[in-house]
Amino acid sequence: MKHDRLKISKIVDELMNYCFYMGSTNIHVDVQETDEFFKIYCKCDYKDSNLKKVEKMVKLLNCTKHEELEEYYWTLTGDCDVANELSLVGMMTDEATVKYSEGQDIEITLYRYKQNKE
Amino acid sequence: MVLTLYGALFVVLGFLMDTPEGILRGLRQIILEPDFLITDYIGVGGLGAAFVNAGILTLAAIFILYRMEIKVTGATISTVWLMTGFGLFGKNIFNVWFIMAGVWLYAQYQKDKFIKYVYIGLFGTSLAPLVTQIMFITNMSRWVSIPLGMAVGVFVGFILPPVSAYLMRVHQGFNLYNIGFTAGIIGTITVSVLRSYGLNMETRMIWTTGNNQILAMILVALFALMILIGFYLNGKSMKGYKNFYKYSGRLVTDFVILEGFAPSLLNMGINGLFATAYVLAIRGDLNGPSLGGIFTIVGFSAFGKHLGNMLPIFIGVFLGSLTKVWYINDPSIVLAALFGTTLAPIAGEFGWKYGILAGFLHSSVVLNVGFLHGGINLYNNGFAGGIVAATLIPIIEAFKKEE
């Protein structure tokens, strides 16, 4: 698949941009590649006053996968710091889970499966 | 199903407005005549043929997307309505397929699934007039011009996917008609080469008048029906509608995915009524091109546009008419206001003042860039919008306070 690893890099960029937007001062990102998938794990803190931004992130990341949109729009991910493209990240990933609770760090886990070409 | 209903409705309306013989004659004219800007198919083939052409193109786009098993999203709706709109001025049942074939070939070359490129293919038919131009309008022998037109169409389709994805970054998604920006650049290069070989691209203005009453009735009925269906499907409420105003509209803001189909349908109907009222209020003409602009607003009302981010653009174009050398209801300015909403995300993200500035600048830029591609890029406003956004965004960002 074209630019597959670059797409992962840009997803990480987008996540980090949003973490900063939520007021994070401590961000840990872990990227793992296997034969079947890419896994992106991100753990960060956030300002309590930004809880709405966290809830917005959960909604946007939970967009279902849309590969028909990905090829056209993927270059927008991680490229802008005045607006976010988290819904696009949701469309580019197969699974997204976000765990957060008051006073705790947020844990985001994304899976992007490698698909067979036709 | 709602989309298919609208496509079929256009075909039926076409047959109600003309005889089958008249429609066939009109379709033949539409295929053979040049399509570059501004060519109103109502003036070329008549109301009936123009509506049948738009309806068939709509149904063809739906059929392709259905066969690809694509889930209906805001992107799907905007693509389909774009085909309907430009089926009234520039895209016809003959000239769009070569570009689609080029995009399909690109997918094959990349050994990738066509589904990933299908939107680029459908949006990319904005360069369809190039095919007709080379096939039928040049003074070359038809034995040469027809294969050459086909080959150029396929070639343009082949290079569209990488170029369009690359150029997206230039305006950072603040120009909704990115393919228009891409097609403008490809069209400029192509026409520059053709002009170097002596091809003379004359200007063209087929702009029909006198159909405001019948077309206004059709549009109001279409959009009222849209609101009624949306209202019914939304549990007989306007629930969720006001949520749209929270979004800037920057690409990718898919309202159907984010807020659902029924509220999106409400937004589409309301914006369609607003755009129709605007054209009538400024004493503009309802015809193929202006309907194309209205339908594009309707389609993108499922993919980024709402009254909150569109209004500043309209105001910017209107303010321009008070100080510049043209009138608000000149054909190109009517289109500049309707299609200028490609820059709606600027107002949505940075506020109404920047939206007005974007509309003000856009209405001037769009009048000057058409020459570059000789009118073969039907999304001329997308080309101009890309230039305005690519210039404005870094300036706005430079002076914006860090959060």
Short mmCIF file of C-alpha atoms in Angstrom, two decimals:
data_model
loop_
_atom_site.label_atom_id
_atom_site.label_comp_id
_atom_site.label_asym_id
_atom_site.label_seq_id
_atom_site.Cartn_x
_atom_site.Cartn_y
_atom_site.Cartn_z
CA MET A 1 0.00 0.00 0.00
CA LYS A 2 1.31 3.43 -0.93
CA HIS A 3 2.74 5.63 1.82
CA ASP A 4 1.53 3.22 4.51
CA ARG A 5 4.23 4.08 7.05
CA LEU A 6 3.97 7.80 6.31
CA LYS A 7 0.25 7.57 7.10
CA ILE A 8 1.12 6.09 10.52
CA SER A 9 3.58 8.95 11.13
CA LYS A 10 0.93 11.50 10.28
CA ILE A 11 -1.64 9.82 12.55
CA VAL A 12 0.89 10.11 15.38
CA ASP A 13 1.42 13.80 14.49
CA GLU A 14 -2.33 14.38 14.61
CA LEU A 15 -2.66 12.66 17.98
CA MET A 16 0.19 14.69 19.44
CA ASN A 17 -1.29 17.94 18.12
CA TYR A 18 -4.55 17.09 19.84
CA CYS A 19 -2.79 16.13 23.08
CA PHE A 20 -1.19 19.58 23.17
CA TYR A 21 -4.60 21.08 22.44
CA MET A 22 -5.97 19.26 25.51
CA GLY A 23 -3.21 20.80 27.61
CA SER A 24 -0.94 17.74 27.83
CA THR A 25 2.54 18.30 29.20
CA ASN A 26 3.60 14.67 29.28
CA ILE A 27 2.99 12.54 26.19
CA HIS A 28 4.17 8.99 25.53
CA VAL A 29 3.68 7.41 22.11
CA ASP A 30 4.43 3.81 21.25
CA VAL A 31 4.14 2.47 17.69
CA GLN A 32 4.29 -1.22 16.90
CA GLU A 33 4.32 -2.89 13.46
CA THR A 34 3.47 -6.57 13.01
CA ASP A 35 2.61 -8.65 9.92
CA GLU A 36 -1.09 -7.96 10.46
CA PHE A 37 -1.37 -4.46 11.82
CA PHE A 38 0.08 -1.21 13.08
CA LYS A 39 -0.70 -0.42 16.70
CA ILE A 40 -0.42 3.12 18.02
CA TYR A 41 -0.57 3.62 21.77
CA CYS A 42 -0.58 7.07 23.29
CA LYS A 43 -0.69 8.02 26.95
CA CYS A 44 -0.94 11.62 28.07
CA ASP A 45 -2.20 13.89 30.78
CA TYR A 46 -4.72 16.69 30.21
CA LYS A 47 -6.05 19.76 31.96
CA ASP A 48 -9.24 19.06 33.90
CA SER A 49 -10.85 22.11 32.32
CA ASN A 50 -10.47 20.43 28.93
CA LEU A 51 -12.76 17.49 29.60
CA LYS A 52 -15.06 18.52 26.73
CA LYS A 53 -12.10 18.28 24.36
CA VAL A 54 -11.48 14.74 25.59
CA GLU A 55 -15.12 13.82 24.95
CA LYS A 56 -14.91 15.35 21.50
CA MET A 57 -11.81 13.27 20.78
CA VAL A 58 -13.65 10.07 21.75
CA LYS A 59 -16.50 10.93 19.36
CA LEU A 60 -14.20 11.79 16.45
CA LEU A 61 -11.89 8.78 16.84
CA ASN A 62 -14.87 6.47 16.85
CA CYS A 63 -15.75 7.31 13.25
CA THR A 64 -15.95 4.06 11.30
CA LYS A 65 -13.28 3.17 8.77
CA HIS A 66 -13.77 4.65 5.30
CA GLU A 67 -11.00 3.61 2.96
CA GLU A 68 -12.72 5.39 0.06
CA LEU A 69 -12.05 8.71 1.81
CA GLU A 70 -8.55 7.90 3.02
CA GLU A 71 -6.67 7.97 -0.27
CA TYR A 72 -7.95 11.41 -1.16
CA TYR A 73 -7.71 13.13 2.22
CA TRP A 74 -4.96 11.39 4.21
CA THR A 75 -2.38 14.12 3.56
CA LEU A 76 -4.39 16.47 5.79
CA THR A 77 -3.65 14.47 8.95
CA GLY A 78 -1.17 16.06 11.32
CA ASP A 79 -0.59 19.02 9.04
CA CYS A 80 -2.50 21.79 10.78
CA ASP A 81 -2.32 23.15 14.32
CA VAL A 82 -5.36 25.42 14.19
CA ALA A 83 -7.88 22.66 13.47
CA ASN A 84 -7.95 18.93 13.99
CA GLU A 85 -8.46 15.95 11.72
CA LEU A 86 -9.30 13.34 14.33
CA SER A 87 -12.38 12.17 12.42
CA LEU A 88 -10.05 11.43 9.51
CA VAL A 89 -7.83 9.45 11.88
CA GLY A 90 -10.96 7.51 12.85
CA MET A 91 -11.66 6.84 9.16
CA MET A 92 -8.10 5.61 8.65
CA THR A 93 -8.06 3.18 11.58
CA ASP A 94 -9.90 -0.07 12.20
CA GLU A 95 -10.17 0.10 15.98
CA ALA A 96 -9.96 2.95 18.43
CA THR A 97 -10.24 2.79 22.20
CA VAL A 98 -9.88 5.70 24.57
CA LYS A 99 -9.69 5.20 28.34
CA TYR A 100 -9.90 8.13 30.68
CA SER A 101 -11.12 8.93 34.15
CA GLU A 102 -10.90 11.93 36.41
CA GLY A 103 -7.39 12.71 37.56
CA GLN A 104 -5.89 9.89 35.44
CA ASP A 105 -3.94 9.99 32.20
CA ILE A 106 -5.73 9.30 28.93
CA GLU A 107 -4.81 6.09 27.11
CA ILE A 108 -5.52 5.93 23.39
CA THR A 109 -5.02 2.74 21.40
CA LEU A 110 -5.44 2.62 17.64
CA TYR A 111 -5.18 -0.35 15.30
CA ARG A 112 -4.72 -0.12 11.57
CA TYR A 113 -4.82 -3.49 9.88
CA LYS A 114 -2.72 -4.26 6.84
CA GLN A 115 -5.04 -5.19 4.01
CA ASN A 116 -4.52 -7.41 1.03
CA LYS A 117 -4.42 -5.73 -2.34
CA GLU A 118 -7.02 -6.80 -4.84
CA MET B 1 -32.77 5.40 -1.78
CA VAL B 2 -33.49 9.11 -1.26
CA LEU B 3 -30.60 9.92 -3.61
CA THR B 4 -31.89 7.53 -6.29
CA LEU B 5 -35.34 9.08 -5.95
CA TYR B 6 -33.91 12.51 -6.72
CA GLY B 7 -31.95 11.19 -9.73
CA ALA B 8 -35.06 9.54 -11.14
CA LEU B 9 -37.06 12.68 -10.45
CA PHE B 10 -34.76 14.69 -12.71
CA VAL B 11 -35.28 12.26 -15.58
CA VAL B 12 -39.06 12.36 -15.07
CA LEU B 13 -39.04 16.18 -14.91
CA GLY B 14 -37.04 16.25 -18.14
CA PHE B 15 -39.66 14.15 -19.92
CA LEU B 16 -42.44 16.36 -18.56
CA MET B 17 -40.76 19.44 -20.02
CA ASP B 18 -40.01 18.16 -23.54
CA THR B 19 -40.95 15.45 -26.04
CA PRO B 20 -38.78 12.30 -26.35
CA GLU B 21 -37.67 13.48 -29.83
CA GLY B 22 -36.78 16.91 -28.47
CA ILE B 23 -34.82 15.34 -25.61
CA LEU B 24 -32.85 13.05 -27.95
CA ARG B 25 -32.06 15.97 -30.25
CA GLY B 26 -31.04 18.04 -27.23
CA LEU B 27 -28.82 15.31 -25.81
CA ARG B 28 -27.06 15.00 -29.19
CA GLN B 29 -26.41 18.75 -29.17
CA ILE B 30 -25.16 18.61 -25.58
CA ILE B 31 -22.67 15.87 -26.48
CA LEU B 32 -21.36 17.51 -29.66
CA GLU B 33 -21.17 21.16 -28.55
CA PRO B 34 -18.22 22.54 -26.56
CA ASP B 35 -18.77 22.35 -22.80
CA PHE B 36 -16.25 24.83 -21.44
CA LEU B 37 -17.28 27.66 -19.14
CA ILE B 38 -19.94 28.97 -19.30
CA THR B 39 -22.12 26.57 -21.29
CA ASP B 40 -25.67 26.33 -20.03
CA TYR B 41 -27.08 23.00 -21.23
CA ILE B 42 -30.58 24.47 -21.02
CA GLY B 43 -29.49 26.83 -23.79
CA VAL B 44 -27.78 24.07 -25.78
CA GLY B 45 -30.31 21.25 -25.59
CA GLY B 46 -33.37 22.68 -23.86
CA LEU B 47 -34.80 22.21 -20.38
CA GLY B 48 -35.88 18.60 -20.99
CA ALA B 49 -32.55 17.33 -22.33
CA ALA B 50 -30.57 19.19 -19.66
CA PHE B 51 -32.65 17.63 -16.86
CA VAL B 52 -32.49 14.14 -18.42
CA ASN B 53 -28.70 14.48 -18.81
CA ALA B 54 -28.35 15.55 -15.16
CA GLY B 55 -30.68 12.77 -13.99
CA ILE B 56 -28.85 10.03 -15.92
CA LEU B 57 -25.47 11.25 -14.64
CA THR B 58 -26.83 11.25 -11.09
CA LEU B 59 -28.17 7.71 -11.43
CA ALA B 60 -24.89 6.55 -13.04
CA ALA B 61 -22.88 7.97 -10.13
CA ILE B 62 -25.22 6.30 -7.63
CA PHE B 63 -24.96 3.01 -9.53
CA ILE B 64 -21.14 3.10 -9.45
CA LEU B 65 -21.07 3.89 -5.73
CA TYR B 66 -23.71 1.22 -5.04
CA ARG B 67 -21.71 -1.40 -6.97
CA MET B 68 -18.63 -0.49 -4.94
CA GLU B 69 -20.73 -1.13 -1.81
CA ILE B 70 -19.85 2.29 -0.45
CA LYS B 71 -21.62 3.34 2.73
CA VAL B 72 -23.57 6.54 2.20
CA THR B 73 -21.72 9.42 3.83
CA GLY B 74 -21.56 13.16 3.34
CA ALA B 75 -18.85 12.59 0.75
CA THR B 76 -21.21 10.32 -1.21
CA ILE B 77 -23.98 12.90 -1.13
CA SER B 78 -21.73 15.78 -2.16
CA THR B 79 -20.33 13.73 -5.06
CA VAL B 80 -23.76 12.76 -6.33
CA TRP B 81 -25.18 16.30 -6.12
CA LEU B 82 -22.09 17.66 -7.83
CA MET B 83 -22.79 15.31 -10.73
CA THR B 84 -26.42 16.50 -10.83
CA GLY B 85 -25.44 20.15 -10.76
CA PHE B 86 -22.74 19.95 -13.40
CA GLY B 87 -24.99 17.71 -15.48
CA LEU B 88 -26.71 21.01 -16.26
CA PHE B 89 -23.57 22.79 -17.45
CA GLY B 90 -20.49 20.92 -18.60
CA LYS B 91 -20.68 17.23 -17.75
CA ASN B 92 -22.63 14.95 -20.02
CA ILE B 93 -23.39 11.29 -20.49
CA PHE B 94 -20.49 11.01 -22.95
CA ASN B 95 -17.56 13.17 -21.82
CA VAL B 96 -17.12 12.05 -18.20
CA TRP B 97 -16.13 8.41 -18.72
CA PHE B 98 -12.61 8.92 -20.10
CA ILE B 99 -11.45 10.64 -16.91
CA MET B 100 -13.09 7.93 -14.82
CA ALA B 101 -11.27 5.34 -16.95
CA GLY B 102 -7.98 7.11 -16.29
CA VAL B 103 -8.54 7.00 -12.53
CA TRP B 104 -9.50 3.31 -12.79
CA LEU B 105 -6.28 2.64 -14.73
CA TYR B 106 -4.30 4.39 -11.99
CA ALA B 107 -5.85 2.06 -9.39
CA GLN B 108 -4.90 -0.93 -11.55
CA TYR B 109 -1.37 0.40 -11.98
CA GLN B 110 -1.03 0.73 -8.20
CA LYS B 111 -2.56 -2.76 -7.84
CA ASP B 112 -5.03 -1.15 -5.48
CA LYS B 113 -8.80 -1.20 -5.09
CA PHE B 114 -10.75 1.26 -7.25
CA ILE B 115 -13.01 2.04 -4.29
CA LYS B 116 -10.17 4.11 -2.82
CA TYR B 117 -10.13 6.39 -5.85
CA VAL B 118 -13.78 6.44 -6.86
CA TYR B 119 -14.48 9.87 -5.33
CA ILE B 120 -11.43 11.34 -7.05
CA GLY B 121 -12.75 9.88 -10.31
CA LEU B 122 -16.25 11.29 -9.91
CA PHE B 123 -15.08 14.69 -8.65
CA GLY B 124 -12.37 14.71 -11.34
CA THR B 125 -14.88 14.78 -14.17
CA SER B 126 -14.58 18.56 -13.80
CA LEU B 127 -12.11 18.35 -16.67
CA ALA B 128 -14.60 16.60 -18.95
CA PRO B 129 -14.87 19.62 -21.31
CA LEU B 130 -11.25 19.02 -22.29
CA VAL B 131 -12.29 15.74 -23.90
CA THR B 132 -15.04 17.33 -25.99
CA GLN B 133 -12.82 20.27 -26.85
CA ILE B 134 -10.12 18.09 -28.38
CA MET B 135 -12.50 15.57 -30.00
CA PHE B 136 -14.93 17.87 -31.78
CA ILE B 137 -13.72 21.44 -31.70
CA THR B 138 -10.16 21.35 -33.01
CA ASN B 139 -9.59 21.59 -36.76
CA MET B 140 -7.77 18.24 -36.77
CA SER B 141 -9.12 15.24 -38.69
CA ARG B 142 -11.68 13.33 -36.58
CA TRP B 143 -9.48 10.23 -37.07
CA VAL B 144 -6.85 12.03 -35.03
CA SER B 145 -8.91 14.28 -32.74
CA ILE B 146 -11.26 11.61 -31.34
CA PRO B 147 -8.53 9.15 -30.20
CA LEU B 148 -6.48 12.13 -28.99
CA GLY B 149 -9.39 13.47 -26.93
CA MET B 150 -9.92 10.03 -25.40
CA ALA B 151 -6.22 9.65 -24.64
CA VAL B 152 -5.94 13.09 -23.03
CA GLY B 153 -9.02 12.39 -20.89
CA VAL B 154 -7.60 9.06 -19.72
CA PHE B 155 -4.18 10.62 -19.07
CA VAL B 156 -5.67 13.44 -16.99
CA GLY B 157 -7.64 10.90 -14.96
CA PHE B 158 -4.48 8.85 -14.48
CA ILE B 159 -2.53 11.69 -12.89
CA LEU B 160 -5.40 13.12 -10.82
CA PRO B 161 -5.12 10.89 -7.70
CA PRO B 162 -1.53 11.69 -6.74
CA VAL B 163 -1.77 15.35 -7.72
CA SER B 164 -5.05 15.94 -5.88
CA ALA B 165 -3.80 14.27 -2.68
CA TYR B 166 -0.58 16.29 -2.84
CA LEU B 167 -2.27 19.65 -3.43
CA MET B 168 -4.65 19.13 -0.51
CA ARG B 169 -1.83 20.25 1.78
CA VAL B 170 -1.46 23.57 -0.01
CA HIS B 171 -4.74 24.95 1.34
CA GLN B 172 -4.93 22.58 4.34
CA GLY B 173 -8.50 21.55 3.60
CA PHE B 174 -9.89 25.10 3.80
CA ASN B 175 -10.95 24.94 0.13
CA LEU B 176 -13.75 22.37 -0.10
CA TYR B 177 -13.40 21.88 -3.87
CA ASN B 178 -9.87 20.53 -3.81
CA ILE B 179 -10.32 18.78 -7.15
CA GLY B 180 -11.19 22.17 -8.62
CA PHE B 181 -7.84 23.48 -7.44
CA THR B 182 -6.08 20.41 -8.83
CA ALA B 183 -7.99 20.48 -12.12
CA GLY B 184 -7.24 24.19 -12.44
CA ILE B 185 -3.52 23.52 -12.28
CA ILE B 186 -3.64 20.49 -14.59
CA GLY B 187 -5.95 22.42 -16.95
CA THR B 188 -3.62 25.41 -16.98
CA ILE B 189 -0.65 23.25 -17.96
CA THR B 190 -2.65 21.32 -20.58
CA VAL B 191 -4.15 24.42 -22.18
CA SER B 192 -0.77 26.17 -22.15
CA VAL B 193 0.66 23.27 -24.16
CA LEU B 194 -2.33 23.23 -26.54
CA ARG B 195 -2.08 27.01 -27.04
CA SER B 196 1.60 26.56 -27.90
CA TYR B 197 0.44 24.39 -30.81
CA GLY B 198 -1.96 27.03 -32.07
CA LEU B 199 -5.22 25.95 -30.43
CA ASN B 200 -7.36 28.99 -29.93
CA MET B 201 -9.62 28.77 -26.87
CA GLU B 202 -12.40 31.26 -27.46
CA THR B 203 -14.52 32.58 -24.64
CA ARG B 204 -18.07 31.31 -24.41
CA MET B 205 -21.19 32.50 -22.62
CA ILE B 206 -24.39 30.52 -23.01
CA TRP B 207 -26.55 31.77 -20.14
CA THR B 208 -30.29 31.29 -20.40
CA THR B 209 -32.86 33.61 -18.86
CA GLY B 210 -36.63 33.57 -18.47
CA ASN B 211 -37.02 30.24 -16.65
CA ASN B 212 -37.02 31.62 -13.11
CA GLN B 213 -40.64 30.82 -12.40
CA ILE B 214 -40.67 27.17 -13.39
CA LEU B 215 -37.20 26.43 -12.00
CA ALA B 216 -37.96 28.23 -8.72
CA MET B 217 -41.07 26.09 -8.32
CA ILE B 218 -39.09 22.91 -8.93
CA LEU B 219 -36.31 23.91 -6.55
CA VAL B 220 -38.62 24.99 -3.74
CA ALA B 221 -40.56 21.71 -4.08
CA LEU B 222 -37.30 19.67 -4.10
CA PHE B 223 -35.87 21.35 -1.02
CA ALA B 224 -39.16 21.47 0.88
CA LEU B 225 -39.48 17.72 0.26
CA MET B 226 -35.94 17.29 1.51
CA ILE B 227 -36.77 19.14 4.74
CA LEU B 228 -39.96 17.12 5.18
CA ILE B 229 -38.19 13.78 4.66
CA GLY B 230 -35.35 14.88 6.95
CA PHE B 231 -37.82 16.06 9.60
CA TYR B 232 -39.74 12.77 9.42
CA LEU B 233 -36.62 10.57 9.52
CA ASN B 234 -35.32 12.67 12.41
CA GLY B 235 -38.22 11.57 14.61
CA LYS B 236 -40.33 14.55 13.50
CA SER B 237 -37.92 17.00 15.08
CA MET B 238 -35.09 19.40 14.31
CA LYS B 239 -32.90 17.57 16.83
CA GLY B 240 -29.22 17.69 15.97
CA TYR B 241 -29.57 20.47 13.40
CA LYS B 242 -27.98 23.17 15.55
CA ASN B 243 -24.94 20.90 16.12
CA PHE B 244 -23.78 21.65 12.57
CA TYR B 245 -22.95 25.19 13.61
CA LYS B 246 -20.26 23.86 15.95
CA TYR B 247 -18.19 22.60 13.02
CA SER B 248 -15.83 24.76 11.00
CA GLY B 249 -16.55 22.69 7.91
CA ARG B 250 -12.88 22.19 7.10
CA LEU B 251 -12.15 19.01 5.17
CA VAL B 252 -12.94 16.33 6.32
CA THR B 253 -16.19 17.28 8.11
CA ASP B 254 -18.61 14.57 7.17
CA PHE B 255 -21.95 15.59 8.68
CA VAL B 256 -23.60 12.25 7.91
CA ILE B 257 -20.93 10.37 9.87
CA LEU B 258 -20.77 12.93 12.67
CA GLU B 259 -24.43 13.87 13.12
CA GLY B 260 -26.45 11.39 11.05
CA PHE B 261 -28.35 11.34 7.75
CA ALA B 262 -31.65 12.91 8.82
CA PRO B 263 -30.21 16.14 10.33
CA SER B 264 -27.92 16.39 7.29
CA LEU B 265 -30.94 16.21 5.01
CA LEU B 266 -32.50 19.07 6.98
CA ASN B 267 -29.33 21.11 6.57
CA MET B 268 -29.31 20.36 2.83
CA GLY B 269 -32.90 21.43 2.32
CA ILE B 270 -32.55 24.62 4.36
CA ASN B 271 -29.34 25.64 2.57
CA GLY B 272 -30.90 24.81 -0.80
CA LEU B 273 -33.84 27.10 -0.05
CA PHE B 274 -31.47 29.83 1.11
CA ALA B 275 -29.33 29.62 -2.05
CA THR B 276 -32.44 29.71 -4.26
CA ALA B 277 -33.80 32.71 -2.35
CA TYR B 278 -30.43 34.46 -2.74
CA VAL B 279 -30.44 34.13 -6.55
CA LEU B 280 -34.01 35.37 -6.74
CA ALA B 281 -33.39 38.22 -4.27
CA ILE B 282 -30.51 39.66 -6.30
CA ARG B 283 -32.60 39.27 -9.47
CA GLY B 284 -30.24 36.67 -10.83
CA ASP B 285 -31.19 34.01 -13.35
CA LEU B 286 -32.09 30.46 -12.46
CA ASN B 287 -30.56 28.29 -15.20
CA GLY B 288 -28.11 25.41 -15.66
CA PRO B 289 -25.03 27.04 -14.11
CA SER B 290 -26.84 28.71 -11.20
CA LEU B 291 -28.71 25.48 -10.46
CA GLY B 292 -25.31 23.79 -10.54
CA GLY B 293 -24.14 26.23 -7.86
CA ILE B 294 -27.24 25.64 -5.75
CA PHE B 295 -26.96 21.85 -6.04
CA THR B 296 -23.28 22.02 -5.10
CA ILE B 297 -24.25 23.91 -1.93
CA VAL B 298 -26.91 21.29 -1.23
CA GLY B 299 -24.43 18.42 -1.71
CA PHE B 300 -21.74 20.00 0.43
CA SER B 301 -24.32 20.72 3.12
CA ALA B 302 -23.69 17.09 4.05
CA PHE B 303 -19.93 17.67 3.90
CA GLY B 304 -19.01 20.91 5.63
CA LYS B 305 -21.36 23.75 4.74
CA HIS B 306 -23.98 25.37 6.97
CA LEU B 307 -25.54 28.80 7.02
CA GLY B 308 -23.12 29.94 9.71
CA ASN B 309 -20.00 29.43 7.63
CA MET B 310 -21.55 30.28 4.23
CA LEU B 311 -23.19 33.62 5.04
CA PRO B 312 -19.91 35.57 5.49
CA ILE B 313 -18.81 34.44 2.01
CA PHE B 314 -22.06 35.74 0.49
CA ILE B 315 -21.60 39.02 2.38
CA GLY B 316 -18.02 39.31 1.12
CA VAL B 317 -19.14 38.89 -2.50
CA PHE B 318 -22.00 41.35 -1.93
CA LEU B 319 -19.67 43.98 -0.43
CA GLY B 320 -17.44 43.50 -3.48
CA SER B 321 -20.36 44.37 -5.73
CA LEU B 322 -20.73 47.74 -3.98
CA THR B 323 -17.15 48.78 -4.66
CA LYS B 324 -15.96 46.86 -7.72
CA VAL B 325 -16.75 47.30 -11.41
CA TRP B 326 -19.36 44.53 -11.72
CA TYR B 327 -22.92 43.97 -10.55
CA ILE B 328 -24.08 41.40 -7.99
CA ASN B 329 -26.29 39.65 -10.58
CA ASP B 330 -23.71 39.37 -13.36
CA PRO B 331 -23.49 35.69 -14.38
CA SER B 332 -19.92 35.14 -13.14
CA ILE B 333 -20.67 36.88 -9.84
CA VAL B 334 -23.82 34.86 -9.21
CA LEU B 335 -21.64 31.77 -9.62
CA ALA B 336 -18.84 33.32 -7.52
CA ALA B 337 -21.23 33.75 -4.58
CA LEU B 338 -22.76 30.28 -4.85
CA PHE B 339 -19.54 28.36 -5.56
CA GLY B 340 -17.45 30.75 -3.45
CA THR B 341 -18.82 28.90 -0.43
CA THR B 342 -15.96 26.50 -1.15
CA LEU B 343 -14.19 28.85 1.32
CA ALA B 344 -16.86 28.47 4.02
CA PRO B 345 -14.41 26.64 6.34
CA ILE B 346 -12.35 29.84 6.65
CA ALA B 347 -15.35 31.59 8.20
CA GLY B 348 -16.12 28.49 10.25
CA GLU B 349 -12.63 28.22 11.69
CA PHE B 350 -11.38 31.80 11.98
CA GLY B 351 -14.61 33.79 12.26
CA TRP B 352 -16.99 35.80 10.11
CA LYS B 353 -14.57 38.70 9.45
CA TYR B 354 -12.11 36.40 7.70
CA GLY B 355 -15.02 34.76 5.88
CA ILE B 356 -16.10 38.12 4.50
CA LEU B 357 -12.52 38.89 3.48
CA ALA B 358 -12.28 35.50 1.75
CA GLY B 359 -15.53 36.12 -0.16
CA PHE B 360 -14.41 39.63 -1.10
CA LEU B 361 -11.06 38.41 -2.48
CA HIS B 362 -12.55 35.32 -4.10
CA SER B 363 -15.02 37.30 -6.20
CA SER B 364 -12.09 39.09 -7.85
CA VAL B 365 -9.71 36.16 -8.19
CA VAL B 366 -12.30 33.89 -9.79
CA LEU B 367 -12.83 36.37 -12.63
CA ASN B 368 -9.17 36.23 -13.58
CA VAL B 369 -8.13 32.59 -13.37
CA GLY B 370 -10.58 31.19 -15.93
CA PHE B 371 -8.37 32.38 -18.77
CA LEU B 372 -5.50 30.23 -17.55
CA HIS B 373 -7.31 26.96 -18.23
CA GLY B 374 -9.52 28.33 -20.99
CA GLY B 375 -12.67 27.39 -19.09
CA ILE B 376 -12.07 23.63 -19.37
CA ASN B 377 -12.02 23.24 -15.57
CA LEU B 378 -15.66 23.36 -14.58
CA TYR B 379 -14.74 23.95 -10.93
CA ASN B 380 -13.17 27.31 -11.67
CA ASN B 381 -14.25 28.54 -8.24
CA GLY B 382 -12.40 25.63 -6.64
CA PHE B 383 -9.26 26.74 -8.49
CA ALA B 384 -9.68 30.36 -7.35
CA GLY B 385 -10.68 29.21 -3.85
CA GLY B 386 -7.50 27.16 -3.58
CA ILE B 387 -5.39 30.20 -4.46
CA VAL B 388 -7.24 32.43 -1.97
CA ALA B 389 -7.09 29.85 0.83
CA ALA B 390 -3.42 29.01 0.23
CA THR B 391 -2.60 32.73 0.55
CA LEU B 392 -4.95 33.67 3.39
CA ILE B 393 -4.39 30.72 5.73
CA PRO B 394 -0.67 31.29 6.43
CA ILE B 395 -1.33 35.00 6.95
CA ILE B 396 -4.22 34.35 9.35
CA GLU B 397 -2.17 31.73 11.20
CA ALA B 398 0.79 34.09 11.46
CA PHE B 399 -1.28 36.70 13.26
CA LYS B 400 -3.48 34.36 15.26
CA LYS B 401 -2.73 34.24 18.96
CA GLU B 402 -1.39 30.90 20.22
CA GLU B 403 -3.85 29.05 22.43
#
